[in-house]
Amino acid sequence: SEEVSSAAVEDLRAVLESDLADEYLKDAGPYVAEVMQTQVKTNDPAALEYLQKRTELDNEYNDKLSNLRVTINGEEWRMQDVLVSEELTPEQVVQALADYYLGNYREFGELYLEMIALDKKAAAACGYDNAAEWRYDQFGRDYSPDDALELCEEIKRELVDLNAAVMYDGTVELEV
């Protein structure tokens, strides 16, 4: 829960604000020091209310995602059952997903917009200019957005070649 996470961060904050912080961080090493400082920065107590509400919305979203129903050939299905069914064809699953999202996009969209607004408020409370930078730091990435974009471009190039090989001759040779 956010309360437990908050308590853990407060412990980190107490260590970083203590007289022994420099010695502790030196012993812990630069990586641990950076992680601790980032956790404290991204979890300011002023953001707790927004984070708690965000967790509630995440739970509501996931509950709706797994419990809403779709109709397939006149029979009602829970979406989570559709995704694991061995009796449905891939086409039926794809159609069920389309029906599911088309039938619920407004409700999911409203939840998502609320989540974005809460993320922006939490980010601001933690001293960030935007939620993307805040989330990036929260997840402890060790690569830049430019690195991620470069990787995505490389993956796209590889997938086009892989897809072509599968589509045209059904064989794939992978270099490992």
mmCIF file of C-alpha atoms in Angstrom:
data_model
loop_
_atom_site.group_PDB
_atom_site.id
_atom_site.type_symbol
_atom_site.label_atom_id
_atom_site.label_comp_id
_atom_site.label_asym_id
_atom_site.label_seq_id
_atom_site.Cartn_x
_atom_site.Cartn_y
_atom_site.Cartn_z
ATOM 1 C CA SER A 1 0.000 0.000 0.000
ATOM 2 C CA GLU A 2 1.017 3.596 -0.350
ATOM 3 C CA GLU A 3 1.187 3.905 3.446
ATOM 4 C CA VAL A 4 3.792 1.139 3.711
ATOM 5 C CA SER A 5 5.787 2.581 0.810
ATOM 6 C CA SER A 6 5.592 5.988 2.419
ATOM 7 C CA ALA A 7 6.869 4.617 5.746
ATOM 8 C CA ALA A 8 9.795 2.926 3.982
ATOM 9 C CA VAL A 9 10.664 6.157 2.213
ATOM 10 C CA GLU A 10 10.478 8.042 5.512
ATOM 11 C CA ASP A 11 13.057 5.596 6.895
ATOM 12 C CA LEU A 12 15.305 6.392 3.918
ATOM 13 C CA ARG A 13 14.690 10.103 4.437
ATOM 14 C CA ALA A 14 15.711 9.778 8.107
ATOM 15 C CA VAL A 15 18.951 8.044 7.090
ATOM 16 C CA LEU A 16 19.741 10.715 4.492
ATOM 17 C CA GLU A 17 19.057 13.534 6.972
ATOM 18 C CA SER A 18 21.058 11.983 9.826
ATOM 19 C CA ASP A 19 24.550 12.929 10.947
ATOM 20 C CA LEU A 20 25.761 9.583 9.627
ATOM 21 C CA ALA A 21 24.362 10.020 6.105
ATOM 22 C CA ASP A 22 27.674 10.762 4.393
ATOM 23 C CA GLU A 23 29.394 7.781 6.000
ATOM 24 C CA TYR A 24 26.430 5.488 5.258
ATOM 25 C CA LEU A 25 26.234 6.563 1.615
ATOM 26 C CA LYS A 26 29.980 6.149 1.206
ATOM 27 C CA ASP A 27 29.770 2.598 2.571
ATOM 28 C CA ALA A 28 26.646 1.802 0.522
ATOM 29 C CA GLY A 29 28.259 2.948 -2.699
ATOM 30 C CA PRO A 30 27.183 5.347 -5.422
ATOM 31 C CA TYR A 31 24.440 3.177 -6.899
ATOM 32 C CA VAL A 32 22.635 2.601 -3.579
ATOM 33 C CA ALA A 33 23.089 6.262 -2.666
ATOM 34 C CA GLU A 34 21.524 7.357 -5.944
ATOM 35 C CA VAL A 35 18.603 4.929 -5.581
ATOM 36 C CA MET A 36 17.914 6.110 -2.032
ATOM 37 C CA GLN A 37 18.025 9.770 -3.010
ATOM 38 C CA THR A 38 15.756 9.164 -5.988
ATOM 39 C CA GLN A 39 13.231 7.230 -3.871
ATOM 40 C CA VAL A 40 13.099 10.042 -1.348
ATOM 41 C CA LYS A 41 12.751 12.649 -4.103
ATOM 42 C CA THR A 42 10.003 10.800 -5.991
ATOM 43 C CA ASN A 43 7.977 10.026 -2.854
ATOM 44 C CA ASP A 44 7.537 13.353 -1.139
ATOM 45 C CA PRO A 45 4.927 13.169 1.652
ATOM 46 C CA ALA A 46 3.043 15.976 -0.107
ATOM 47 C CA ALA A 47 2.261 13.495 -2.888
ATOM 48 C CA LEU A 48 0.850 10.772 -0.613
ATOM 49 C CA GLU A 49 -2.800 11.779 -1.008
ATOM 50 C CA TYR A 50 -2.484 11.740 -4.814
ATOM 51 C CA LEU A 51 -0.660 8.405 -4.749
ATOM 52 C CA GLN A 52 -3.318 6.828 -2.549
ATOM 53 C CA LYS A 53 -6.081 7.985 -4.892
ATOM 54 C CA ARG A 54 -4.023 6.781 -7.875
ATOM 55 C CA THR A 55 -3.740 3.320 -6.286
ATOM 56 C CA GLU A 56 -7.515 3.253 -5.785
ATOM 57 C CA LEU A 57 -8.029 4.124 -9.455
ATOM 58 C CA ASP A 58 -5.503 1.481 -10.542
ATOM 59 C CA ASN A 59 -7.429 -1.118 -8.545
ATOM 60 C CA GLU A 60 -10.751 0.058 -9.979
ATOM 61 C CA TYR A 61 -9.321 -0.040 -13.515
ATOM 62 C CA ASN A 62 -7.913 -3.554 -13.061
ATOM 63 C CA ASP A 63 -11.152 -4.769 -11.490
ATOM 64 C CA LYS A 64 -13.164 -3.441 -14.417
ATOM 65 C CA LEU A 65 -10.649 -4.866 -16.846
ATOM 66 C CA SER A 66 -11.018 -8.372 -15.462
ATOM 67 C CA ASN A 67 -14.715 -8.398 -14.563
ATOM 68 C CA LEU A 68 -16.457 -6.670 -17.433
ATOM 69 C CA ARG A 69 -18.197 -8.959 -19.855
ATOM 70 C CA VAL A 70 -18.519 -9.417 -23.598
ATOM 71 C CA THR A 71 -20.950 -11.445 -25.667
ATOM 72 C CA ILE A 72 -19.622 -14.086 -28.040
ATOM 73 C CA ASN A 73 -22.147 -15.985 -30.172
ATOM 74 C CA GLY A 74 -24.926 -14.954 -27.799
ATOM 75 C CA GLU A 75 -23.063 -16.149 -24.694
ATOM 76 C CA GLU A 76 -21.760 -13.776 -22.014
ATOM 77 C CA TRP A 77 -18.058 -14.115 -21.142
ATOM 78 C CA ARG A 78 -15.791 -12.455 -18.581
ATOM 79 C CA MET A 79 -12.921 -10.868 -20.420
ATOM 80 C CA GLN A 80 -10.296 -12.687 -18.342
ATOM 81 C CA ASP A 81 -11.926 -15.975 -19.382
ATOM 82 C CA VAL A 82 -11.846 -14.945 -23.038
ATOM 83 C CA LEU A 83 -8.108 -14.367 -22.843
ATOM 84 C CA VAL A 84 -7.359 -17.883 -21.575
ATOM 85 C CA SER A 85 -10.056 -19.815 -23.431
ATOM 86 C CA GLU A 86 -8.959 -22.745 -25.548
ATOM 87 C CA GLU A 87 -12.358 -23.068 -27.227
ATOM 88 C CA LEU A 88 -12.347 -19.636 -28.878
ATOM 89 C CA THR A 89 -10.573 -18.970 -32.153
ATOM 90 C CA PRO A 90 -7.978 -16.191 -32.344
ATOM 91 C CA GLU A 91 -10.453 -14.224 -34.461
ATOM 92 C CA GLN A 92 -13.124 -14.512 -31.751
ATOM 93 C CA VAL A 93 -10.666 -13.334 -29.108
ATOM 94 C CA VAL A 94 -9.643 -10.326 -31.196
ATOM 95 C CA GLN A 95 -13.295 -9.472 -31.885
ATOM 96 C CA ALA A 96 -14.116 -9.831 -28.185
ATOM 97 C CA LEU A 97 -11.285 -7.438 -27.315
ATOM 98 C CA ALA A 98 -12.536 -4.931 -29.864
ATOM 99 C CA ASP A 99 -16.102 -5.204 -28.583
ATOM 100 C CA TYR A 100 -14.872 -4.961 -25.018
ATOM 101 C CA TYR A 101 -12.890 -1.780 -25.539
ATOM 102 C CA LEU A 102 -15.455 -0.185 -27.843
ATOM 103 C CA GLY A 103 -18.153 -0.866 -25.291
ATOM 104 C CA ASN A 104 -16.132 0.505 -22.384
ATOM 105 C CA TYR A 105 -13.767 3.091 -23.833
ATOM 106 C CA ARG A 106 -15.526 6.054 -22.262
ATOM 107 C CA GLU A 107 -15.389 4.578 -18.763
ATOM 108 C CA PHE A 108 -11.758 3.505 -19.160
ATOM 109 C CA GLY A 109 -10.888 6.841 -20.733
ATOM 110 C CA GLU A 110 -12.352 8.776 -17.813
ATOM 111 C CA LEU A 111 -10.403 6.639 -15.326
ATOM 112 C CA TYR A 112 -7.238 7.077 -17.342
ATOM 113 C CA LEU A 113 -7.649 10.855 -17.490
ATOM 114 C CA GLU A 114 -8.100 10.919 -13.713
ATOM 115 C CA MET A 115 -4.932 8.848 -13.339
ATOM 116 C CA ILE A 116 -2.996 11.278 -15.524
ATOM 117 C CA ALA A 117 -4.252 14.262 -13.517
ATOM 118 C CA LEU A 118 -3.208 12.574 -10.257
ATOM 119 C CA ASP A 119 0.206 11.721 -11.679
ATOM 120 C CA LYS A 120 0.708 15.371 -12.648
ATOM 121 C CA LYS A 121 -0.256 16.517 -9.142
ATOM 122 C CA ALA A 122 1.995 13.938 -7.465
ATOM 123 C CA ALA A 123 4.882 14.877 -9.751
ATOM 124 C CA ALA A 124 4.448 18.565 -8.948
ATOM 125 C CA ALA A 125 4.300 17.774 -5.217
ATOM 126 C CA CYS A 126 7.648 15.979 -5.605
ATOM 127 C CA GLY A 127 9.176 18.963 -7.409
ATOM 128 C CA TYR A 128 9.001 17.668 -10.982
ATOM 129 C CA ASP A 129 7.997 19.707 -14.013
ATOM 130 C CA ASN A 130 6.023 16.823 -15.493
ATOM 131 C CA ALA A 131 4.765 13.353 -14.688
ATOM 132 C CA ALA A 132 6.909 11.634 -17.314
ATOM 133 C CA GLU A 133 10.159 12.724 -15.643
ATOM 134 C CA TRP A 134 8.769 11.778 -12.241
ATOM 135 C CA ARG A 135 7.728 8.288 -13.372
ATOM 136 C CA TYR A 136 11.033 7.829 -15.190
ATOM 137 C CA ASP A 137 12.901 8.485 -11.930
ATOM 138 C CA GLN A 138 10.442 6.397 -9.906
ATOM 139 C CA PHE A 139 11.126 3.320 -11.998
ATOM 140 C CA GLY A 140 14.883 3.721 -11.566
ATOM 141 C CA ARG A 141 15.801 3.622 -15.237
ATOM 142 C CA ASP A 142 19.477 3.439 -16.082
ATOM 143 C CA TYR A 143 18.974 4.568 -19.670
ATOM 144 C CA SER A 144 17.830 7.818 -21.222
ATOM 145 C CA PRO A 145 14.683 8.443 -23.262
ATOM 146 C CA ASP A 146 16.962 8.780 -26.295
ATOM 147 C CA ASP A 147 18.442 5.344 -25.528
ATOM 148 C CA ALA A 148 14.921 3.899 -25.370
ATOM 149 C CA LEU A 149 13.970 5.520 -28.687
ATOM 150 C CA GLU A 150 17.099 4.120 -30.329
ATOM 151 C CA LEU A 151 16.268 0.632 -29.016
ATOM 152 C CA CYS A 152 12.690 0.915 -30.326
ATOM 153 C CA GLU A 153 13.960 1.903 -33.772
ATOM 154 C CA GLU A 154 16.351 -1.054 -33.796
ATOM 155 C CA ILE A 155 13.576 -3.430 -32.740
ATOM 156 C CA LYS A 156 11.316 -2.113 -35.496
ATOM 157 C CA ARG A 157 14.039 -2.741 -38.107
ATOM 158 C CA GLU A 158 14.605 -6.270 -36.791
ATOM 159 C CA LEU A 159 10.888 -7.064 -36.636
ATOM 160 C CA VAL A 160 10.286 -5.937 -40.206
ATOM 161 C CA ASP A 161 12.982 -8.343 -41.413
ATOM 162 C CA LEU A 162 11.725 -11.110 -39.139
ATOM 163 C CA ASN A 163 8.121 -10.598 -40.247
ATOM 164 C CA ALA A 164 9.151 -10.644 -43.902
ATOM 165 C CA ALA A 165 11.054 -13.909 -43.421
ATOM 166 C CA VAL A 166 8.086 -15.564 -41.739
ATOM 167 C CA MET A 167 5.511 -14.210 -44.194
ATOM 168 C CA TYR A 168 7.380 -15.065 -47.379
ATOM 169 C CA ASP A 169 9.176 -18.298 -46.749
ATOM 170 C CA GLY A 170 8.109 -19.424 -43.281
ATOM 171 C CA THR A 171 11.664 -19.806 -42.058
ATOM 172 C CA VAL A 172 13.618 -17.773 -39.609
ATOM 173 C CA GLU A 173 17.290 -17.887 -38.805
ATOM 174 C CA LEU A 174 18.244 -16.137 -35.627
ATOM 175 C CA GLU A 175 21.789 -15.187 -34.744
ATOM 176 C CA VAL A 176 22.414 -15.600 -31.058
#
